[in-house]
């Protein structure tokens, strides 16, 4: 082979070998960097800044499932740096996302460090690095509760409004057709009055609950005798108890006093009595007991009714929620009574406790801060104020009722 051709051939071989070496070195360098990246647990700066600005609970997990970075809120769900996830559902979600490489969200129920009551959360896991997974936990309990309350409101309140309105409309037509029969007119007028009373009860409870929730404090605060509160509540529901064949029994300590609004407390105890009567079998009794326990006064209303299941106790004090929907519809329940009880007790600086067993009955206990009995003169003044206030209400109610005579004519 001539020398020029040999030189060109050697040059080509050298170029090929050099290119191969360069490619081999480049490939080896890239593989080394990839290996380092795959085995690295360092957190990118962008993710660190994102975690610092998040209000939701979130954490970054390495390949072994250890949390390498967290937000402050993550501690509520027991997530700490250097520890594995305590919740099995969260671990399952993270493992599934790491194996598939596809982000996924799930709705879970988790307990927090502040409360044993489960919280509804939306958990989302995403792969951010080959060895790192980002887990974000958003508490949606209040949103779920509001959605459920909205559903209950539409379901329960719309029924309670439509039924009496439709009844009044039909009864009005019936009165027009029976104008020549005074007896029929009287009967229809009585039924219209009952339906109007049902509407008044619903609107009144909605207004009471709205006032308790919107007001920062009670409108009228004075020494209140628990004896008078219990007596007034029992007296107001004596007819309902007699009609249901239920006996009301009062027991316990006497002479207890609290500071607050007597009318609000009477309504709260009255709501507990009304519920106890509705859910008690015929021939049983409902007990109202008062106990003075140091600086606390306990007012307990106990029945031997159907009881409340564990699943319902979480929602029993929510607005428009009714444990026995069919029974509540027959008796005209609105699902507002226990919510009023809860807010009324909280406005007085107290709490409501519940004991219940399905088939054995329920006991609701109001715990209120106790005060010393006031002087006789102060007690008389407070009693006069309450009588004047309730007397005015009764007079206005009597005036409204007297406008329609029994025979349907204007009085």
Short mmCIF file of C-alpha atoms in Angstrom, two decimals:
data_model
loop_
_atom_site.label_atom_id
_atom_site.label_comp_id
_atom_site.label_asym_id
_atom_site.label_seq_id
_atom_site.Cartn_x
_atom_site.Cartn_y
_atom_site.Cartn_z
CA UNK A 1 0.00 0.00 0.00
CA UNK A 2 1.41 3.38 -0.93
CA UNK A 3 2.50 5.61 1.90
CA UNK A 4 -0.16 8.32 1.37
CA UNK A 5 -2.97 5.76 1.47
CA UNK A 6 -1.48 4.09 4.53
CA UNK A 7 -1.29 7.45 6.31
CA UNK A 8 -4.94 8.21 5.49
CA UNK A 9 -6.04 4.78 6.69
CA UNK A 10 -4.14 5.21 9.96
CA UNK A 11 -5.68 8.66 10.41
CA UNK A 12 -9.19 7.28 9.93
CA UNK A 13 -8.56 4.52 12.43
CA UNK A 14 -7.21 7.07 14.93
CA UNK A 15 -10.26 9.31 14.46
CA UNK A 16 -12.63 6.36 14.96
CA UNK A 17 -10.79 5.22 18.07
CA UNK A 18 -10.76 8.78 19.46
CA UNK A 19 -14.46 9.25 18.80
CA UNK A 20 -15.20 5.92 20.46
CA UNK A 21 -13.15 6.89 23.49
CA UNK A 22 -14.92 10.26 23.71
CA UNK A 23 -18.34 8.61 23.47
CA UNK A 24 -17.37 6.01 26.05
CA UNK A 25 -16.13 8.66 28.48
CA UNK A 26 -19.26 10.78 27.92
CA UNK A 27 -21.53 7.78 28.49
CA UNK A 28 -19.64 6.80 31.63
CA UNK A 29 -19.86 10.35 32.98
CA UNK A 30 -23.60 10.50 32.33
CA UNK A 31 -24.15 7.12 33.94
CA UNK A 32 -22.16 8.25 36.96
CA UNK A 33 -24.24 11.42 37.28
CA UNK A 34 -27.46 9.44 36.87
CA UNK A 35 -26.35 7.00 39.55
CA UNK A 36 -25.46 9.84 41.89
CA UNK A 37 -28.81 11.47 41.20
CA UNK A 38 -30.72 8.23 41.71
CA UNK A 39 -29.00 7.57 45.01
CA UNK A 40 -29.18 11.15 46.23
CA UNK A 41 -31.73 12.24 48.86
CA UNK A 42 -30.91 15.92 48.65
CA UNK A 43 -33.96 18.12 48.28
CA UNK A 44 -34.13 20.57 45.36
CA UNK A 45 -34.15 24.20 46.47
CA UNK A 46 -37.49 24.87 44.81
CA UNK A 47 -39.24 22.19 46.82
CA UNK A 48 -37.71 23.45 50.06
CA UNK A 49 -39.04 26.95 49.38
CA UNK A 50 -42.45 25.56 48.47
CA UNK A 51 -42.71 23.61 51.73
CA UNK A 52 -41.78 26.71 53.72
CA UNK A 53 -44.69 28.64 52.23
CA UNK A 54 -47.39 25.95 52.53
CA UNK A 55 -50.19 25.96 55.10
CA UNK A 56 -51.23 22.36 54.36
CA UNK A 57 -49.50 19.38 55.90
CA UNK A 58 -46.82 18.13 53.47
CA UNK A 59 -43.59 16.17 53.49
CA UNK A 60 -40.87 14.85 51.18
CA UNK A 61 -40.08 11.13 51.57
CA UNK A 62 -36.96 9.26 50.42
CA UNK A 63 -36.88 5.80 48.88
CA UNK A 64 -36.94 4.12 52.29
CA UNK A 65 -40.06 6.03 53.32
CA UNK A 66 -38.34 8.40 55.74
CA UNK A 67 -39.48 12.01 55.85
CA UNK A 68 -36.55 14.27 54.91
CA UNK A 69 -38.47 17.55 54.99
CA UNK A 70 -41.88 18.61 56.33
CA UNK A 71 -44.11 21.63 56.77
CA UNK A 72 -45.07 22.83 60.22
CA UNK A 73 -48.61 21.48 59.84
CA UNK A 74 -47.34 17.96 59.16
CA UNK A 75 -46.78 17.42 62.88
CA UNK A 76 -50.58 17.38 63.37
CA UNK A 77 -50.66 14.05 61.54
CA UNK A 78 -47.61 12.62 63.32
CA UNK A 79 -45.20 13.27 60.43
CA UNK A 80 -41.68 14.17 61.60
CA UNK A 81 -38.28 14.49 59.89
CA UNK A 82 -36.34 11.26 60.12
CA UNK A 83 -39.41 9.12 60.85
CA UNK A 84 -41.56 6.92 58.65
CA UNK A 85 -45.26 7.57 58.07
CA UNK A 86 -47.38 6.20 60.91
CA UNK A 87 -50.58 5.82 58.91
CA UNK A 88 -50.94 2.64 56.83
CA UNK A 89 -53.17 4.32 54.24
CA UNK A 90 -50.61 7.05 53.59
CA UNK A 91 -47.80 4.50 53.27
CA UNK A 92 -49.87 2.49 50.79
CA UNK A 93 -50.57 5.63 48.72
CA UNK A 94 -46.87 6.60 48.62
CA UNK A 95 -45.74 3.08 47.68
CA UNK A 96 -48.26 2.90 44.84
CA UNK A 97 -47.16 6.25 43.41
CA UNK A 98 -43.45 5.39 43.72
CA UNK A 99 -43.90 2.08 41.90
CA UNK A 100 -46.09 3.48 39.10
CA UNK A 101 -44.54 6.93 38.82
CA UNK A 102 -48.04 8.42 38.38
CA UNK A 103 -49.39 11.02 40.79
CA UNK A 104 -52.57 10.03 42.62
CA UNK A 105 -55.01 11.55 45.11
CA UNK A 106 -57.23 9.81 47.68
CA UNK A 107 -59.73 10.92 50.31
CA UNK A 108 -58.86 9.43 53.70
CA UNK A 109 -59.95 9.72 57.34
CA UNK A 110 -57.04 10.44 59.68
CA UNK A 111 -56.72 11.30 63.35
CA UNK A 112 -54.63 14.27 64.44
CA UNK A 113 -52.47 15.04 67.43
CA UNK A 114 -55.05 17.56 68.66
CA UNK A 115 -58.14 15.38 68.50
CA UNK A 116 -59.09 11.73 68.40
CA UNK A 117 -61.99 12.52 66.08
CA UNK A 118 -61.06 11.51 62.53
CA UNK A 119 -60.50 14.27 60.00
CA UNK A 120 -61.40 13.97 56.33
CA UNK A 121 -58.32 14.76 54.23
CA UNK A 122 -57.38 14.82 50.57
CA UNK A 123 -53.94 13.19 50.27
CA UNK A 124 -51.92 13.57 47.03
CA UNK A 125 -48.56 11.89 46.32
CA UNK A 126 -46.23 12.81 43.44
CA UNK A 127 -42.72 11.71 42.40
CA UNK A 128 -40.45 14.77 42.30
CA UNK A 129 -37.07 12.98 42.03
CA UNK A 130 -36.14 9.34 41.35
CA UNK A 131 -35.72 8.79 45.11
CA UNK A 132 -38.03 11.50 46.45
CA UNK A 133 -41.83 11.58 46.77
CA UNK A 134 -43.89 14.63 47.73
CA UNK A 135 -46.96 13.98 49.90
CA UNK A 136 -49.52 16.77 50.47
CA UNK A 137 -52.36 16.35 53.01
CA UNK A 138 -55.20 18.88 52.84
CA UNK A 139 -57.82 18.91 55.60
CA UNK A 140 -61.25 19.07 53.95
CA UNK A 141 -63.33 18.17 57.01
CA UNK A 142 -65.12 21.51 57.20
CA UNK A 143 -65.84 21.51 53.49
CA UNK A 144 -67.30 18.01 53.69
CA UNK A 145 -69.32 19.01 56.74
CA UNK A 146 -70.69 22.10 55.02
CA UNK A 147 -71.64 20.06 51.98
CA UNK A 148 -73.45 17.57 54.19
CA UNK A 149 -75.19 20.36 56.09
CA UNK A 150 -76.29 21.89 52.80
CA UNK A 151 -77.72 18.56 51.73
CA UNK A 152 -79.50 18.12 55.06
CA UNK A 153 -80.88 21.66 54.85
CA UNK A 154 -82.32 21.10 51.38
CA UNK A 155 -83.70 17.70 52.34
CA UNK A 156 -85.16 18.47 55.77
CA UNK A 157 -86.06 22.14 55.75
CA UNK A 158 -87.58 22.13 52.28
CA UNK A 159 -89.84 19.28 53.38
CA UNK A 160 -90.79 21.06 56.60
CA UNK A 161 -91.63 24.22 54.66
CA UNK A 162 -93.45 22.60 51.76
CA UNK A 163 -95.71 20.39 53.87
CA UNK A 164 -97.43 23.09 55.97
CA UNK A 165 -97.57 25.53 53.05
CA UNK A 166 -99.29 22.93 50.88
CA UNK A 167 -101.61 22.00 53.75
CA UNK A 168 -102.59 25.62 54.36
CA UNK A 169 -103.31 26.06 50.66
CA UNK A 170 -105.55 22.99 50.54
CA UNK A 171 -107.31 23.87 53.79
CA UNK A 172 -107.98 27.38 52.53
CA UNK A 173 -109.65 25.92 49.45
CA UNK A 174 -111.62 23.54 51.66
CA UNK A 175 -112.84 26.43 53.82
CA UNK A 176 -114.04 28.21 50.71
CA UNK A 177 -115.96 25.12 49.61
CA UNK A 178 -117.47 24.57 53.08
CA UNK A 179 -118.45 28.17 53.77
CA UNK A 180 -122.02 27.10 54.56
CA UNK A 181 -120.92 24.51 57.14
CA UNK A 182 -119.64 26.24 60.33
CA UNK A 183 -118.48 22.95 61.85
CA UNK A 184 -116.29 22.13 58.86
CA UNK A 185 -114.94 25.67 58.78
CA UNK A 186 -113.97 25.40 62.46
CA UNK A 187 -112.19 22.09 61.93
CA UNK A 188 -110.29 23.39 58.91
CA UNK A 189 -109.37 26.58 60.78
CA UNK A 190 -107.91 24.52 63.64
CA UNK A 191 -105.78 22.56 61.22
CA UNK A 192 -104.58 25.77 59.57
CA UNK A 193 -103.60 27.06 63.02
CA UNK A 194 -101.62 23.86 63.68
CA UNK A 195 -99.77 24.15 60.38
CA UNK A 196 -99.07 27.84 61.03
CA UNK A 197 -97.67 26.89 64.43
CA UNK A 198 -95.41 24.35 62.73
CA UNK A 199 -94.09 27.03 60.38
CA UNK A 200 -93.60 29.39 63.30
CA UNK A 201 -91.59 26.75 65.16
CA UNK A 202 -89.29 26.18 62.20
CA UNK A 203 -88.63 29.87 61.52
CA UNK A 204 -88.26 30.57 65.24
CA UNK A 205 -85.61 27.87 65.64
CA UNK A 206 -83.71 29.07 62.60
CA UNK A 207 -83.71 32.61 64.00
CA UNK A 208 -82.66 31.42 67.47
CA UNK A 209 -79.76 29.44 66.06
CA UNK A 210 -78.73 32.37 63.85
CA UNK A 211 -78.70 34.73 66.84
CA UNK A 212 -76.64 32.31 68.93
CA UNK A 213 -74.09 31.82 66.17
CA UNK A 214 -73.77 35.43 65.06
CA UNK A 215 -73.77 37.19 68.43
CA UNK A 216 -70.43 37.49 70.22
CA UNK A 217 -72.14 37.38 73.60
CA UNK A 218 -75.57 36.92 75.15
CA UNK A 219 -77.89 39.91 74.93
CA UNK A 220 -79.06 39.64 78.54
CA UNK A 221 -76.80 38.26 81.27
CA UNK A 222 -78.05 37.98 84.84
CA UNK A 223 -78.20 35.45 87.69
CA UNK A 224 -80.49 32.59 86.64
CA UNK A 225 -82.06 30.02 88.92
CA UNK A 226 -81.69 26.51 87.50
CA UNK A 227 -84.78 25.48 89.48
CA UNK A 228 -86.84 28.00 87.53
CA UNK A 229 -85.27 26.97 84.22
CA UNK A 230 -86.07 23.30 84.77
CA UNK A 231 -89.58 24.07 86.05
CA UNK A 232 -90.35 26.28 83.04
CA UNK A 233 -89.03 23.70 80.57
CA UNK A 234 -91.04 20.86 82.15
CA UNK A 235 -94.17 22.99 82.28
CA UNK A 236 -93.83 23.93 78.61
CA UNK A 237 -93.62 20.27 77.54
CA UNK A 238 -96.15 18.75 79.94
CA UNK A 239 -98.85 18.55 77.27
CA UNK A 240 -96.50 16.93 74.75
CA UNK A 241 -95.44 14.36 77.35
CA UNK A 242 -99.03 13.58 78.32
CA UNK A 243 -100.02 13.10 74.67
CA UNK A 244 -97.10 10.71 74.14
CA UNK A 245 -97.81 8.77 77.34
CA UNK A 246 -94.46 9.77 78.83
CA UNK A 247 -93.97 10.89 82.44
CA UNK A 248 -91.60 13.77 83.24
CA UNK A 249 -89.65 13.32 86.50
CA UNK A 250 -87.56 16.01 88.17
CA UNK A 251 -84.83 15.15 90.67
CA UNK A 252 -81.43 16.13 91.98
CA UNK A 253 -80.05 19.15 93.79
CA UNK A 254 -81.91 22.41 94.36
CA UNK A 255 -80.80 26.01 94.66
CA UNK A 256 -78.26 26.06 91.84
CA UNK A 257 -77.58 29.36 90.05
CA UNK A 258 -75.71 30.30 86.89
CA UNK A 259 -75.08 33.54 85.02
CA UNK A 260 -76.71 33.88 81.64
CA UNK A 261 -79.97 34.32 79.76
CA UNK A 262 -82.89 32.46 81.31
CA UNK A 263 -84.91 32.25 78.08
CA UNK A 264 -82.00 30.74 76.16
CA UNK A 265 -81.44 28.14 78.88
CA UNK A 266 -85.14 27.28 79.06
CA UNK A 267 -85.16 26.76 75.30
CA UNK A 268 -82.04 24.57 75.47
CA UNK A 269 -83.43 22.33 78.24
CA UNK A 270 -86.80 22.34 76.48
CA UNK A 271 -85.23 21.08 73.25
CA UNK A 272 -83.65 18.18 75.13
CA UNK A 273 -87.00 17.36 76.73
CA UNK A 274 -88.81 17.53 73.40
CA UNK A 275 -86.31 15.12 71.81
CA UNK A 276 -86.46 12.76 74.78
CA UNK A 277 -90.26 12.66 74.62
CA UNK A 278 -90.32 12.02 70.87
CA UNK A 279 -87.85 9.13 71.07
CA UNK A 280 -89.27 7.51 74.23
CA UNK A 281 -91.68 4.56 74.06
CA UNK A 282 -95.20 4.94 75.43
CA UNK A 283 -95.39 4.32 79.15
CA UNK A 284 -91.77 5.21 79.95
CA UNK A 285 -90.42 8.25 81.77
CA UNK A 286 -88.01 11.09 81.02
CA UNK A 287 -85.87 12.29 83.90
CA UNK A 288 -84.45 15.76 84.47
CA UNK A 289 -81.74 15.83 87.11
CA UNK A 290 -79.62 18.66 88.50
CA UNK A 291 -76.27 18.11 90.20
CA UNK A 292 -73.99 20.66 91.83
CA UNK A 293 -70.38 19.54 91.29
CA UNK A 294 -68.08 22.16 92.78
CA UNK A 295 -68.04 25.14 90.46
CA UNK A 296 -70.17 23.36 87.85
CA UNK A 297 -73.90 22.78 87.57
CA UNK A 298 -74.98 19.72 85.61
CA UNK A 299 -78.45 19.49 84.05
CA UNK A 300 -79.06 15.97 82.74
CA UNK A 301 -82.03 14.88 80.61
CA UNK A 302 -82.30 11.08 80.38
CA UNK A 303 -84.66 8.85 78.43
CA UNK A 304 -85.08 5.14 77.79
CA UNK A 305 -85.63 5.50 74.08
CA UNK A 306 -83.99 4.11 70.96
CA UNK A 307 -80.53 5.47 71.76
CA UNK A 308 -77.90 6.85 69.38
CA UNK A 309 -75.36 4.77 67.49
CA UNK A 310 -71.64 5.57 67.54
CA UNK A 311 -71.68 6.62 63.88
CA UNK A 312 -74.41 9.21 64.54
CA UNK A 313 -72.82 10.81 67.62
CA UNK A 314 -70.29 12.66 65.47
CA UNK A 315 -73.07 14.54 63.67
CA UNK A 316 -75.89 14.66 66.22
CA UNK A 317 -75.23 18.32 67.09
CA UNK A 318 -74.99 19.50 63.47
CA UNK A 319 -77.65 21.78 62.05
CA UNK A 320 -80.49 20.04 60.20
CA UNK A 321 -79.19 16.56 61.03
CA UNK A 322 -81.77 14.06 62.30
CA UNK A 323 -80.87 10.63 63.63
CA UNK A 324 -84.23 8.99 62.84
CA UNK A 325 -85.40 10.72 59.68
CA UNK A 326 -88.72 8.88 59.39
CA UNK A 327 -89.73 9.55 62.99
CA UNK A 328 -88.65 13.20 62.75
CA UNK A 329 -90.79 13.73 59.67
CA UNK A 330 -93.84 12.29 61.43
CA UNK A 331 -93.32 14.53 64.45
CA UNK A 332 -92.27 17.64 62.53
CA UNK A 333 -88.62 17.67 63.62
CA UNK A 334 -86.33 20.25 62.07
CA UNK A 335 -82.90 18.95 63.05
CA UNK A 336 -82.09 22.25 64.80
CA UNK A 337 -82.87 21.46 68.44
CA UNK A 338 -79.56 19.89 69.46
CA UNK A 339 -77.57 22.45 67.50
CA UNK A 340 -79.34 25.18 69.50
CA UNK A 341 -78.54 23.27 72.70
CA UNK A 342 -74.84 23.11 71.83
CA UNK A 343 -74.50 26.78 70.90
CA UNK A 344 -76.60 27.95 73.86
CA UNK A 345 -74.42 25.98 76.26
CA UNK A 346 -71.21 27.28 74.69
CA UNK A 347 -72.50 30.86 74.92
CA UNK A 348 -72.84 30.28 78.68
CA UNK A 349 -69.26 29.02 78.93
CA UNK A 350 -70.28 25.38 79.28
CA UNK A 351 -70.31 22.14 77.35
CA UNK A 352 -72.69 19.34 76.37
CA UNK A 353 -71.91 15.70 77.10
CA UNK A 354 -73.70 12.69 75.67
CA UNK A 355 -74.08 9.13 76.91
CA UNK A 356 -76.09 6.75 74.79
CA UNK A 357 -76.56 3.07 74.04
CA UNK A 358 -78.77 1.82 71.18
CA UNK A 359 -81.89 0.29 72.64
CA UNK A 360 -81.16 1.56 76.17
CA UNK A 361 -81.63 5.31 75.88
CA UNK A 362 -79.64 8.53 75.98
CA UNK A 363 -78.55 11.10 78.53
CA UNK A 364 -77.63 14.65 77.53
CA UNK A 365 -75.83 16.65 80.21
CA UNK A 366 -75.37 20.43 80.19
CA UNK A 367 -72.39 21.54 82.28
CA UNK A 368 -72.51 25.24 83.18
CA UNK A 369 -70.30 27.41 85.43
CA UNK A 370 -71.99 27.81 88.82
CA UNK A 371 -72.29 31.07 90.73
CA UNK A 372 -73.31 31.80 94.30
CA UNK A 373 -76.96 32.51 94.91
CA UNK A 374 -77.67 36.26 94.61
CA UNK A 375 -79.23 38.38 97.32
CA UNK A 376 -82.99 38.13 97.69
CA UNK A 377 -83.53 41.64 96.30
CA UNK A 378 -81.41 40.95 93.21
CA UNK A 379 -83.23 37.68 92.64
CA UNK A 380 -86.60 39.41 92.81
CA UNK A 381 -85.50 42.09 90.35
CA UNK A 382 -84.25 39.48 87.88
CA UNK A 383 -87.49 37.53 88.22
CA UNK A 384 -89.57 40.64 87.58
CA UNK A 385 -87.54 41.46 84.47
CA UNK A 386 -88.06 37.95 83.09
CA UNK A 387 -91.79 38.02 83.86
CA UNK A 388 -92.14 41.39 82.17
CA UNK A 389 -90.23 40.15 79.14
CA UNK A 390 -92.14 36.87 78.80
CA UNK A 391 -95.40 38.57 79.70
CA UNK A 392 -95.01 40.94 76.78
CA UNK A 393 -94.36 38.03 74.46
CA UNK A 394 -97.41 36.15 75.73
CA UNK A 395 -99.56 39.24 75.36
CA UNK A 396 -98.47 39.70 71.75
CA UNK A 397 -99.08 36.01 71.06
CA UNK A 398 -102.50 36.17 72.67
CA UNK A 399 -103.34 39.26 70.67
CA UNK A 400 -102.33 37.54 67.45
CA UNK A 401 -104.40 34.46 68.26
CA UNK A 402 -107.43 36.50 69.30
CA UNK A 403 -107.62 38.10 65.88
CA UNK A 404 -109.17 34.90 64.56
CA UNK A 405 -112.27 33.64 66.33
CA UNK A 406 -113.00 29.91 66.57
CA UNK A 407 -115.56 30.13 63.81
CA UNK A 408 -113.03 31.63 61.41
CA UNK A 409 -114.39 35.21 61.60
CA UNK A 410 -112.23 38.16 62.55
CA UNK A 411 -112.51 38.96 66.24
#
